[in-house]
Short mmCIF file of C-alpha atoms in Angstrom, two decimals:
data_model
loop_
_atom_site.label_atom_id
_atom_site.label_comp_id
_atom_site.label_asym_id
_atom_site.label_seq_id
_atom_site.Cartn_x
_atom_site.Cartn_y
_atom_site.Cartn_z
CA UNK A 1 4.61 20.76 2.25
CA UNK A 2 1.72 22.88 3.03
CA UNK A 3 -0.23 20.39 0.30
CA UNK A 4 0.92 17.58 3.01
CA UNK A 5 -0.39 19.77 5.82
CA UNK A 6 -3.77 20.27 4.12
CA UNK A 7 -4.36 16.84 3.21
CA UNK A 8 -3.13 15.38 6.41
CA UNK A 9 -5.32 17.95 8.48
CA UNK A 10 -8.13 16.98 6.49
CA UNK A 11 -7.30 13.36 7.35
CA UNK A 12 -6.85 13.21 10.84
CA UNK A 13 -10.54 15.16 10.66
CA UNK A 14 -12.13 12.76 8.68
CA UNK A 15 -11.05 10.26 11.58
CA UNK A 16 -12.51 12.49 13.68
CA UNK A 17 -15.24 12.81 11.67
CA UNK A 18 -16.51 9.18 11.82
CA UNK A 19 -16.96 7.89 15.16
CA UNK A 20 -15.50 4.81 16.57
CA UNK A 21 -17.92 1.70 15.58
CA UNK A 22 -16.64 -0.69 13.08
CA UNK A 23 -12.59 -1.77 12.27
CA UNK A 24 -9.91 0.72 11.26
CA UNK A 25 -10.22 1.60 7.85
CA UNK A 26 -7.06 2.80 5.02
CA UNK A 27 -7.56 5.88 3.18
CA UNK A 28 -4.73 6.31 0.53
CA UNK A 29 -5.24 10.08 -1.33
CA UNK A 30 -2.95 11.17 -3.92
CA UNK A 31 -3.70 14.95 -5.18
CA UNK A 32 -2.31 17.84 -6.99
CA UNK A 33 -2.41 21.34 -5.80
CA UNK A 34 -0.43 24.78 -6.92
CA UNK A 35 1.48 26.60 -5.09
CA UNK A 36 3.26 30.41 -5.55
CA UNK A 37 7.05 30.08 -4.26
CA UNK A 38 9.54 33.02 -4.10
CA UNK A 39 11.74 34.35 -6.86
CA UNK A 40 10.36 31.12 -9.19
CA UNK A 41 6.69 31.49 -9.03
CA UNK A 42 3.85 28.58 -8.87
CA UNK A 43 4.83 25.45 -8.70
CA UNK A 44 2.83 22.43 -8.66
CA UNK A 45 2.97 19.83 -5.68
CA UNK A 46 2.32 16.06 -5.41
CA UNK A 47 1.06 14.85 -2.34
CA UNK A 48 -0.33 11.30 -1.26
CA UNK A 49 -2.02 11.32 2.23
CA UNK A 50 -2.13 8.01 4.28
CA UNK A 51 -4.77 7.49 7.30
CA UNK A 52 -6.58 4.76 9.16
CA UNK A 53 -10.06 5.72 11.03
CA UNK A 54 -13.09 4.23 12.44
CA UNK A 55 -16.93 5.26 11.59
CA UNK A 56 -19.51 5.41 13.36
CA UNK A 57 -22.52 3.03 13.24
CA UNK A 58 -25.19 5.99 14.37
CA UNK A 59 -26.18 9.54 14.81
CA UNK A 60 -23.82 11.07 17.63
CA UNK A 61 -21.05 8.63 17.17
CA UNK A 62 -17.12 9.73 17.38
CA UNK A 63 -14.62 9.72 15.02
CA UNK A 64 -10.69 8.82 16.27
CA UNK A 65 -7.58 9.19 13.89
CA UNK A 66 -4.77 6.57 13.85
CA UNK A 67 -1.73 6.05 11.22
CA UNK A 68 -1.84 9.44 9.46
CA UNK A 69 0.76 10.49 7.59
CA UNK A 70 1.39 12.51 4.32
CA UNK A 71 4.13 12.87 2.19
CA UNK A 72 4.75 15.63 -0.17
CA UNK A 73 7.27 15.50 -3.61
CA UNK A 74 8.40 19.24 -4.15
CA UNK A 75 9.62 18.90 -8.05
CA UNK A 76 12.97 19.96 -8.91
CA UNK A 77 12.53 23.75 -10.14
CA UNK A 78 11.52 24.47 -6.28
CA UNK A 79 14.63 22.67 -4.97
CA UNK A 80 16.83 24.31 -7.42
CA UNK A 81 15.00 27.33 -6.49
CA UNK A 82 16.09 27.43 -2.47
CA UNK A 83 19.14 25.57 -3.67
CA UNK A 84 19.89 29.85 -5.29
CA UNK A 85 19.25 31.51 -2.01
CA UNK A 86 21.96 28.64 0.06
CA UNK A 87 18.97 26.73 1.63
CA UNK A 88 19.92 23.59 3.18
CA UNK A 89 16.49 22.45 5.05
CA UNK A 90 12.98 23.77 5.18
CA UNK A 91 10.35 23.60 7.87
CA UNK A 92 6.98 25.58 8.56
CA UNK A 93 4.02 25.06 9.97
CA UNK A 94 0.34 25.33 7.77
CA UNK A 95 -3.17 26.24 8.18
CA UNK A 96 -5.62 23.26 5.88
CA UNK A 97 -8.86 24.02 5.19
CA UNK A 98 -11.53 21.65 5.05
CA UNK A 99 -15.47 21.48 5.37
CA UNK A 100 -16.95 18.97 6.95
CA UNK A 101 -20.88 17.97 6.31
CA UNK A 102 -23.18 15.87 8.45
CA UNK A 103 -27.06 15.88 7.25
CA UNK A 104 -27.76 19.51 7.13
CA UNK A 105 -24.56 20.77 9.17
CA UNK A 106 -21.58 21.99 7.07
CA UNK A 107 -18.86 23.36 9.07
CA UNK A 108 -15.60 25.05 7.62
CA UNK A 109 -12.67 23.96 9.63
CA UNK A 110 -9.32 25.03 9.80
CA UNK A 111 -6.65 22.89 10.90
CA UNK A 112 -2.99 23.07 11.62
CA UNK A 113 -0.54 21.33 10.59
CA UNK A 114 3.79 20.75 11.48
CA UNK A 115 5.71 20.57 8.59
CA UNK A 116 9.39 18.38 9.38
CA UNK A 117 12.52 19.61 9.19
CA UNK A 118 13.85 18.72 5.69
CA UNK A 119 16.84 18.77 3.69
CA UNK A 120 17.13 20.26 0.18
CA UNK A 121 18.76 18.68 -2.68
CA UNK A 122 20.64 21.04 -4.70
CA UNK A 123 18.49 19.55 -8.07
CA UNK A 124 16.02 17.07 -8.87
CA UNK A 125 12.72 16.59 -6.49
CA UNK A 126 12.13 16.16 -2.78
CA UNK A 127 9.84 14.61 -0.08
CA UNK A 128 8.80 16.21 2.75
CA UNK A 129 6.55 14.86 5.47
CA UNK A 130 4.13 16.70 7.63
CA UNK A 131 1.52 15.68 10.88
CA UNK A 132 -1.20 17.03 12.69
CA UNK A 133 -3.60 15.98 15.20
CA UNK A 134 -7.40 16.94 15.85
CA UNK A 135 -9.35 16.19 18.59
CA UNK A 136 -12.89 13.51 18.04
CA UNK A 137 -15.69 15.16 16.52
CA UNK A 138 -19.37 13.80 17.39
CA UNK A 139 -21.64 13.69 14.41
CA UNK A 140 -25.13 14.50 15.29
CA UNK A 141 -27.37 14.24 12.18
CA UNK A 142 -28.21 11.19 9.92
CA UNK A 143 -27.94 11.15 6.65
CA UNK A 144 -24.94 11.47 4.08
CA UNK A 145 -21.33 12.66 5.73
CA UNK A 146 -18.43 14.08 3.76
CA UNK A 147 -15.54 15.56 4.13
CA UNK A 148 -13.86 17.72 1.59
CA UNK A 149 -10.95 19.15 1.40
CA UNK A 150 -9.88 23.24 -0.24
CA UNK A 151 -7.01 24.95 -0.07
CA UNK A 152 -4.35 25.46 2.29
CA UNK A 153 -1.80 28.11 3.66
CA UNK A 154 1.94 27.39 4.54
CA UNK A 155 4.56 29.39 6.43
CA UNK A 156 8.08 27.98 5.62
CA UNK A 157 11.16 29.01 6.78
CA UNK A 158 14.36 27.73 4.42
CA UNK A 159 17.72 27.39 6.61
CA UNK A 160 21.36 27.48 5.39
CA UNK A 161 23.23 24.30 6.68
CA UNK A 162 24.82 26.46 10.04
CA UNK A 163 21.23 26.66 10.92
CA UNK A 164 20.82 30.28 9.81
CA UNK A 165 18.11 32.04 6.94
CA UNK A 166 18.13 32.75 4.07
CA UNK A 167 17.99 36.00 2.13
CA UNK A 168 13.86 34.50 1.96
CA UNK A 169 13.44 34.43 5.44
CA UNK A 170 10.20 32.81 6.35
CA UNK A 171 7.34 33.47 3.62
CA UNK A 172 3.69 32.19 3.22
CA UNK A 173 2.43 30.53 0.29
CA UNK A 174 -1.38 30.18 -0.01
CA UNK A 175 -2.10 26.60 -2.49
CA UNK A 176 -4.83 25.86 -4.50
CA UNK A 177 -6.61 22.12 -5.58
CA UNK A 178 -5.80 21.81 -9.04
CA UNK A 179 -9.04 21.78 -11.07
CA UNK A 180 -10.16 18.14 -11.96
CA UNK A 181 -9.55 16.54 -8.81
CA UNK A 182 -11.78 14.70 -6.67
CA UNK A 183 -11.94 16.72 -3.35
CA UNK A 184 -13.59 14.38 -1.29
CA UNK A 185 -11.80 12.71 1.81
CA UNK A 186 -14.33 10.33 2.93
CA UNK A 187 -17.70 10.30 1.93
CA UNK A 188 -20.52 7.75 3.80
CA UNK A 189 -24.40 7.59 5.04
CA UNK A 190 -24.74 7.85 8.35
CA UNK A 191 -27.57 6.04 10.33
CA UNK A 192 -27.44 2.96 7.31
CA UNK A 193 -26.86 0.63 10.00
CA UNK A 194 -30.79 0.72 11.69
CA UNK A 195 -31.45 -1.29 8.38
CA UNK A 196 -31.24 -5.03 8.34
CA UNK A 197 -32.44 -7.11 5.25
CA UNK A 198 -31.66 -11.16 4.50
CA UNK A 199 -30.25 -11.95 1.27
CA UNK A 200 -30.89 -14.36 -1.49
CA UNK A 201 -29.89 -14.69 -5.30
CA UNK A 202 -26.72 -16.01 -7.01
CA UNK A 203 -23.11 -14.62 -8.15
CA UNK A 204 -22.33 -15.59 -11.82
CA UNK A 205 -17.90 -15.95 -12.40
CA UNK A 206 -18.13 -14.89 -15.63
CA UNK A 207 -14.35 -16.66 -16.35
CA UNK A 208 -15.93 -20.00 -14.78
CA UNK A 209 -18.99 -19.72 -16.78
CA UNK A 210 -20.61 -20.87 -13.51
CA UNK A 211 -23.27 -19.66 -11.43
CA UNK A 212 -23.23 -19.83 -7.26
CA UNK A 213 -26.51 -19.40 -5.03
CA UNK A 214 -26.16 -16.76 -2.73
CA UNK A 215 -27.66 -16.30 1.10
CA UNK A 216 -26.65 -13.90 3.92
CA UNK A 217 -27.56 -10.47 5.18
CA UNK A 218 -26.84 -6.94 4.62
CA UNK A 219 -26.71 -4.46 7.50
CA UNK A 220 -26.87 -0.72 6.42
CA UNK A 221 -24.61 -0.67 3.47
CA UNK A 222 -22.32 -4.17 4.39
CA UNK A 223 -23.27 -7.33 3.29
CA UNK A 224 -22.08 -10.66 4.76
CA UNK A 225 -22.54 -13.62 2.57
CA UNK A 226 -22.42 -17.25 3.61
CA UNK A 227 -20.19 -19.48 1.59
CA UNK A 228 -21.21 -20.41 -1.77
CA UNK A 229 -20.30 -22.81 -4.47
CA UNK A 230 -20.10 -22.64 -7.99
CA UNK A 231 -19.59 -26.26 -10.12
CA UNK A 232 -17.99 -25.20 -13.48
CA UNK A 233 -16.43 -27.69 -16.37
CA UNK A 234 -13.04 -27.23 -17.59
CA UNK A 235 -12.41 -27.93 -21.46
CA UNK A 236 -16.36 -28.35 -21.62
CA UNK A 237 -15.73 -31.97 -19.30
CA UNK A 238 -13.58 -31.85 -16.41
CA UNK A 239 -15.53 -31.37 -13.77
CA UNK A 240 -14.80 -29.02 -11.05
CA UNK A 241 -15.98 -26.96 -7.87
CA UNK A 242 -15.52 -23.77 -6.10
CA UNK A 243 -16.09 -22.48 -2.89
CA UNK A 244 -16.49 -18.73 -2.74
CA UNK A 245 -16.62 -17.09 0.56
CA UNK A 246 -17.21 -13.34 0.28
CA UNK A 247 -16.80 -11.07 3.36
CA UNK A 248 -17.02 -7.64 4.32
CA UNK A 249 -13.53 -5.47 3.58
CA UNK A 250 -12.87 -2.26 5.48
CA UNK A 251 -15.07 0.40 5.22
CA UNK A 252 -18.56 -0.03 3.57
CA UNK A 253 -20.46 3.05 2.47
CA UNK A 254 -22.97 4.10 0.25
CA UNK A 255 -25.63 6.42 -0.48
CA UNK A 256 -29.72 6.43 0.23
CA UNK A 257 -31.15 7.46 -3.54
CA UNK A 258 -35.09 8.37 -3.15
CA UNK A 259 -36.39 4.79 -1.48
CA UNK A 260 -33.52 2.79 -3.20
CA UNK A 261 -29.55 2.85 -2.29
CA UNK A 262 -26.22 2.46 -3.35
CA UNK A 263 -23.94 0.62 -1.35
CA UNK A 264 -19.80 0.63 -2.50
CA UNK A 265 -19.17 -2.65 -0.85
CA UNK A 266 -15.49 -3.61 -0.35
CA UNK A 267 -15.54 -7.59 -0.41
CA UNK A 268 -12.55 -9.87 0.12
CA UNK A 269 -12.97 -13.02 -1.69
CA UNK A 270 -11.75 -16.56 -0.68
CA UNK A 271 -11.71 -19.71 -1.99
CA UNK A 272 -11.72 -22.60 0.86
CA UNK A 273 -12.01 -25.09 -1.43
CA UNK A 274 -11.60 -26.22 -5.16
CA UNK A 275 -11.30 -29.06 -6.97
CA UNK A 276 -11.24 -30.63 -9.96
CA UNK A 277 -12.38 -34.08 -10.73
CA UNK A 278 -13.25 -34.37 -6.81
CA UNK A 279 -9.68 -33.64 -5.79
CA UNK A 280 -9.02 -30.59 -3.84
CA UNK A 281 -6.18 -28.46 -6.07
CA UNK A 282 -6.12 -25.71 -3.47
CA UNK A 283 -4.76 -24.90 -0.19
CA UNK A 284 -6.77 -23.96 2.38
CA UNK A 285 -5.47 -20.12 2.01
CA UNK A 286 -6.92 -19.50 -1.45
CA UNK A 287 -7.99 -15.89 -1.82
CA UNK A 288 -7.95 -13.26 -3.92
CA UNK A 289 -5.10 -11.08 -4.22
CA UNK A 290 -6.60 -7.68 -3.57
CA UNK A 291 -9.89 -6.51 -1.89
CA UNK A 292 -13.31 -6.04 -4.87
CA UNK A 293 -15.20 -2.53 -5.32
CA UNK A 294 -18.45 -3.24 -6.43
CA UNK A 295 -21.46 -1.11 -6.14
CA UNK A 296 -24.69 -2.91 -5.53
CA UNK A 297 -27.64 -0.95 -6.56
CA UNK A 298 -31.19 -1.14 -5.79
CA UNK A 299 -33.36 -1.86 -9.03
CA UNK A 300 -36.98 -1.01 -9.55
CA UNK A 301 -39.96 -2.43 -7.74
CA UNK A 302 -37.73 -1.76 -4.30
CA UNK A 303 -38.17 -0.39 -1.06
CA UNK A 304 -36.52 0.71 1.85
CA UNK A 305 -38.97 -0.48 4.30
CA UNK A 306 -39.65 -4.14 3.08
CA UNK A 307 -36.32 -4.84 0.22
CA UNK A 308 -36.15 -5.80 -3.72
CA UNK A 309 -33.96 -6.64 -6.31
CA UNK A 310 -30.29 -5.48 -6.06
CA UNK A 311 -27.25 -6.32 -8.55
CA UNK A 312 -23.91 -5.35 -9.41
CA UNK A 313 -20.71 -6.11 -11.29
CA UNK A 314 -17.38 -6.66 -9.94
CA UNK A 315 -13.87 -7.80 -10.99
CA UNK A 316 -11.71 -10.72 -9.73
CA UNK A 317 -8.25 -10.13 -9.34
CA UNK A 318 -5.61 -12.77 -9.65
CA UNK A 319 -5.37 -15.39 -6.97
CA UNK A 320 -2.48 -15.94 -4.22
CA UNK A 321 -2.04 -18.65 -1.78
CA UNK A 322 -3.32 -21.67 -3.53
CA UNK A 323 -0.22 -23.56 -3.20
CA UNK A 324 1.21 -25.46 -6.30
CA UNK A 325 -1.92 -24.90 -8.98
CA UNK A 326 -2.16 -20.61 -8.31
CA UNK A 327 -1.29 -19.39 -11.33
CA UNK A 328 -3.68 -22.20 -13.15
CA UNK A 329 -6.43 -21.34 -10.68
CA UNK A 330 -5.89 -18.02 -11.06
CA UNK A 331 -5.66 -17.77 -14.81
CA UNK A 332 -9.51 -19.83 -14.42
CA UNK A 333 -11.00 -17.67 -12.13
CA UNK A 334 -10.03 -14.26 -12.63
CA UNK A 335 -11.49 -11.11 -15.02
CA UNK A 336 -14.16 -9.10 -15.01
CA UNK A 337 -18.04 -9.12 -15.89
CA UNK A 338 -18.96 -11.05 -13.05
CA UNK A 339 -22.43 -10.19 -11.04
CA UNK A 340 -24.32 -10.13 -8.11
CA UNK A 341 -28.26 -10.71 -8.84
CA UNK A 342 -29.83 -10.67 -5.23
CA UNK A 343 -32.85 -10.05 -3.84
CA UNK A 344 -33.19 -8.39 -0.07
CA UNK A 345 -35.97 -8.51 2.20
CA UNK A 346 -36.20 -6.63 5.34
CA UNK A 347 -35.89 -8.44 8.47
#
């Protein structure tokens, strides 16, 4: 529960972290952490953490929270454990704490979190859910912005089912990360945006054995290509053509390394049109089924202030929405080894 507090505190600040300037973005954070209960000892708690949130374009920028919401599984030892002492619910409130860095600030914060009344199995695990809220925060520097996420403290109060306590009472249970985790909440370069570069080069489908030119722009770490398309041969003879329209999806962040950069791009992918033989075998809703990662990466000979060579390698995933011919289109276009091979030039 407290795990749920932490994790959601540390979400709602990461919305407040970035400041409102693009769309509302998902983060979906599952972690571990270990916690010391009464009369059964540590215990180790699953929690998943669920938030949407906006980031800010520029230096000084706002960050709002919207959707949050964590659940945590308590395994069954614990239940079984307040199941001894006759409890029936359990409810609490926590303290999460999470540092926050912007450029050269790092500030420790410590939020609070409600933890919902819930009832206890006699065996086998349970979810709670807990909420929070934290005001905006402004983020003043430029430069690389994350926020991380540490331990957490819970007060929790088990009830009998006539409303009364238990022989526990109310006790505190301070939780740890479990080593091996990745702490980090949100992670992103602020001040990206001020640079603007057009884009040329080609995308290679590696399961098409085709090659598409490429044109468009990229805007501090999100690129926006115009639609492609790549002419492939099926069986070494049929002739056929795609349409590939990539576009930006959700959050894009990334990283300034020495006068290059990293950018994790999040791209949806759609295919407008494709045909084979000259005849469209697609409907107009072609697209793949789930948004690509792919990190492009600045190669040598670039530079921030005038652009260079950039690549990187991404995955398709299966198609949906083709109509009739999906799973055919699909099983053509889909797989990984496929690459970006672009070249940027500042604008």
């Amino acid at each position: 529960m407290r795990i749920a507090r932490s994790l959601l505190a540390a979400c709602v600040l990461a919305l407040a972290v970035t400041a409102p300037a693009v769309a509302s973005t998902p983060i979906d954070k599952k972690l571990s952490f270990t916690c010391p209960f009464p009369l059964i000892g540590l215990q180790k708690l699953a929690v998943e953490v669920k938030a949407s949130f906006d980031v800010p374009s520029a230096p000084g920028g706002t960050f709002t929270t919207a959707d949050l919401a964590v659940a945590v599984t308590v395994p069954d030892k614990s239940a079984r454990g307040l199941a001894l002492v006759g409890a029936a619910s359990i409810e609490g409130t926590a303290s999460a704490g999470v540092t926050l860095t912007n450029g050269p600030l790092t500030l420790p914060l410590s939020l609070p979190l409600t933890v919902a009344k819930t009832a206890v199995p006699s065996s086998g695990p349970f979810t709670t859910n807990a909420s929070g809220s934290v005001p905006p925060v402004q983020l003043p520097n430029a430069g690389k912005t994350t926020l991380t996420i540490g331990g957490f403290s819970a007060r929790l109060t088990p009830k009998k089912a006539d409303g009364s306590f238990t022989g526990l009472g109310s006790f505190t249970s301070d939780c740890t990360l479990d080593p091996g985790q990745d702490p980090v909440l949100l992670s992103f370069d602020l001040g990206a945006a001020s640079r603007d570069y057009g884009v040329s080069g080609s995308t290679t489908v590696q399961a098409l054995g085709a090659t598409a030119p490429l044109t468009g722009s990229l805007t501090g770490f999100s690129p926006a290509f115009d639609r492609a398309r790549a002419e492939f041969k099926v069986f070494g003879f049929v002739p056929g053509t795609a349409d590939l329209q990539f576009s930006p999806d959700g959050l894009q962040t990334g990283e300034v390394t020495g006068d290059g950069f990293v950018a994790h791009a999040k791209l949806a992918l759609a295919l407008p049109q494709v045909t084979l033989f000259g005849l469209p075998v697609a409907d107009a809703g072609c697209r793949a089924s789930a948004s690509i990662p792919v990190d492009l990466k600045t190669g040598t000979g670039f530079a921030l202030a005038s652009g260079g060579p950039v690549s990187g390698e991404y995955a398709i995933p299966p198609l949906t929405g083709c109509g009739a011919f999906t799973a055919y289109l699909s099983s053509l276009v889909q797989g990984a080894g496929n690459t970006f091979a672009l070249t940027l030039t500042a604008r």
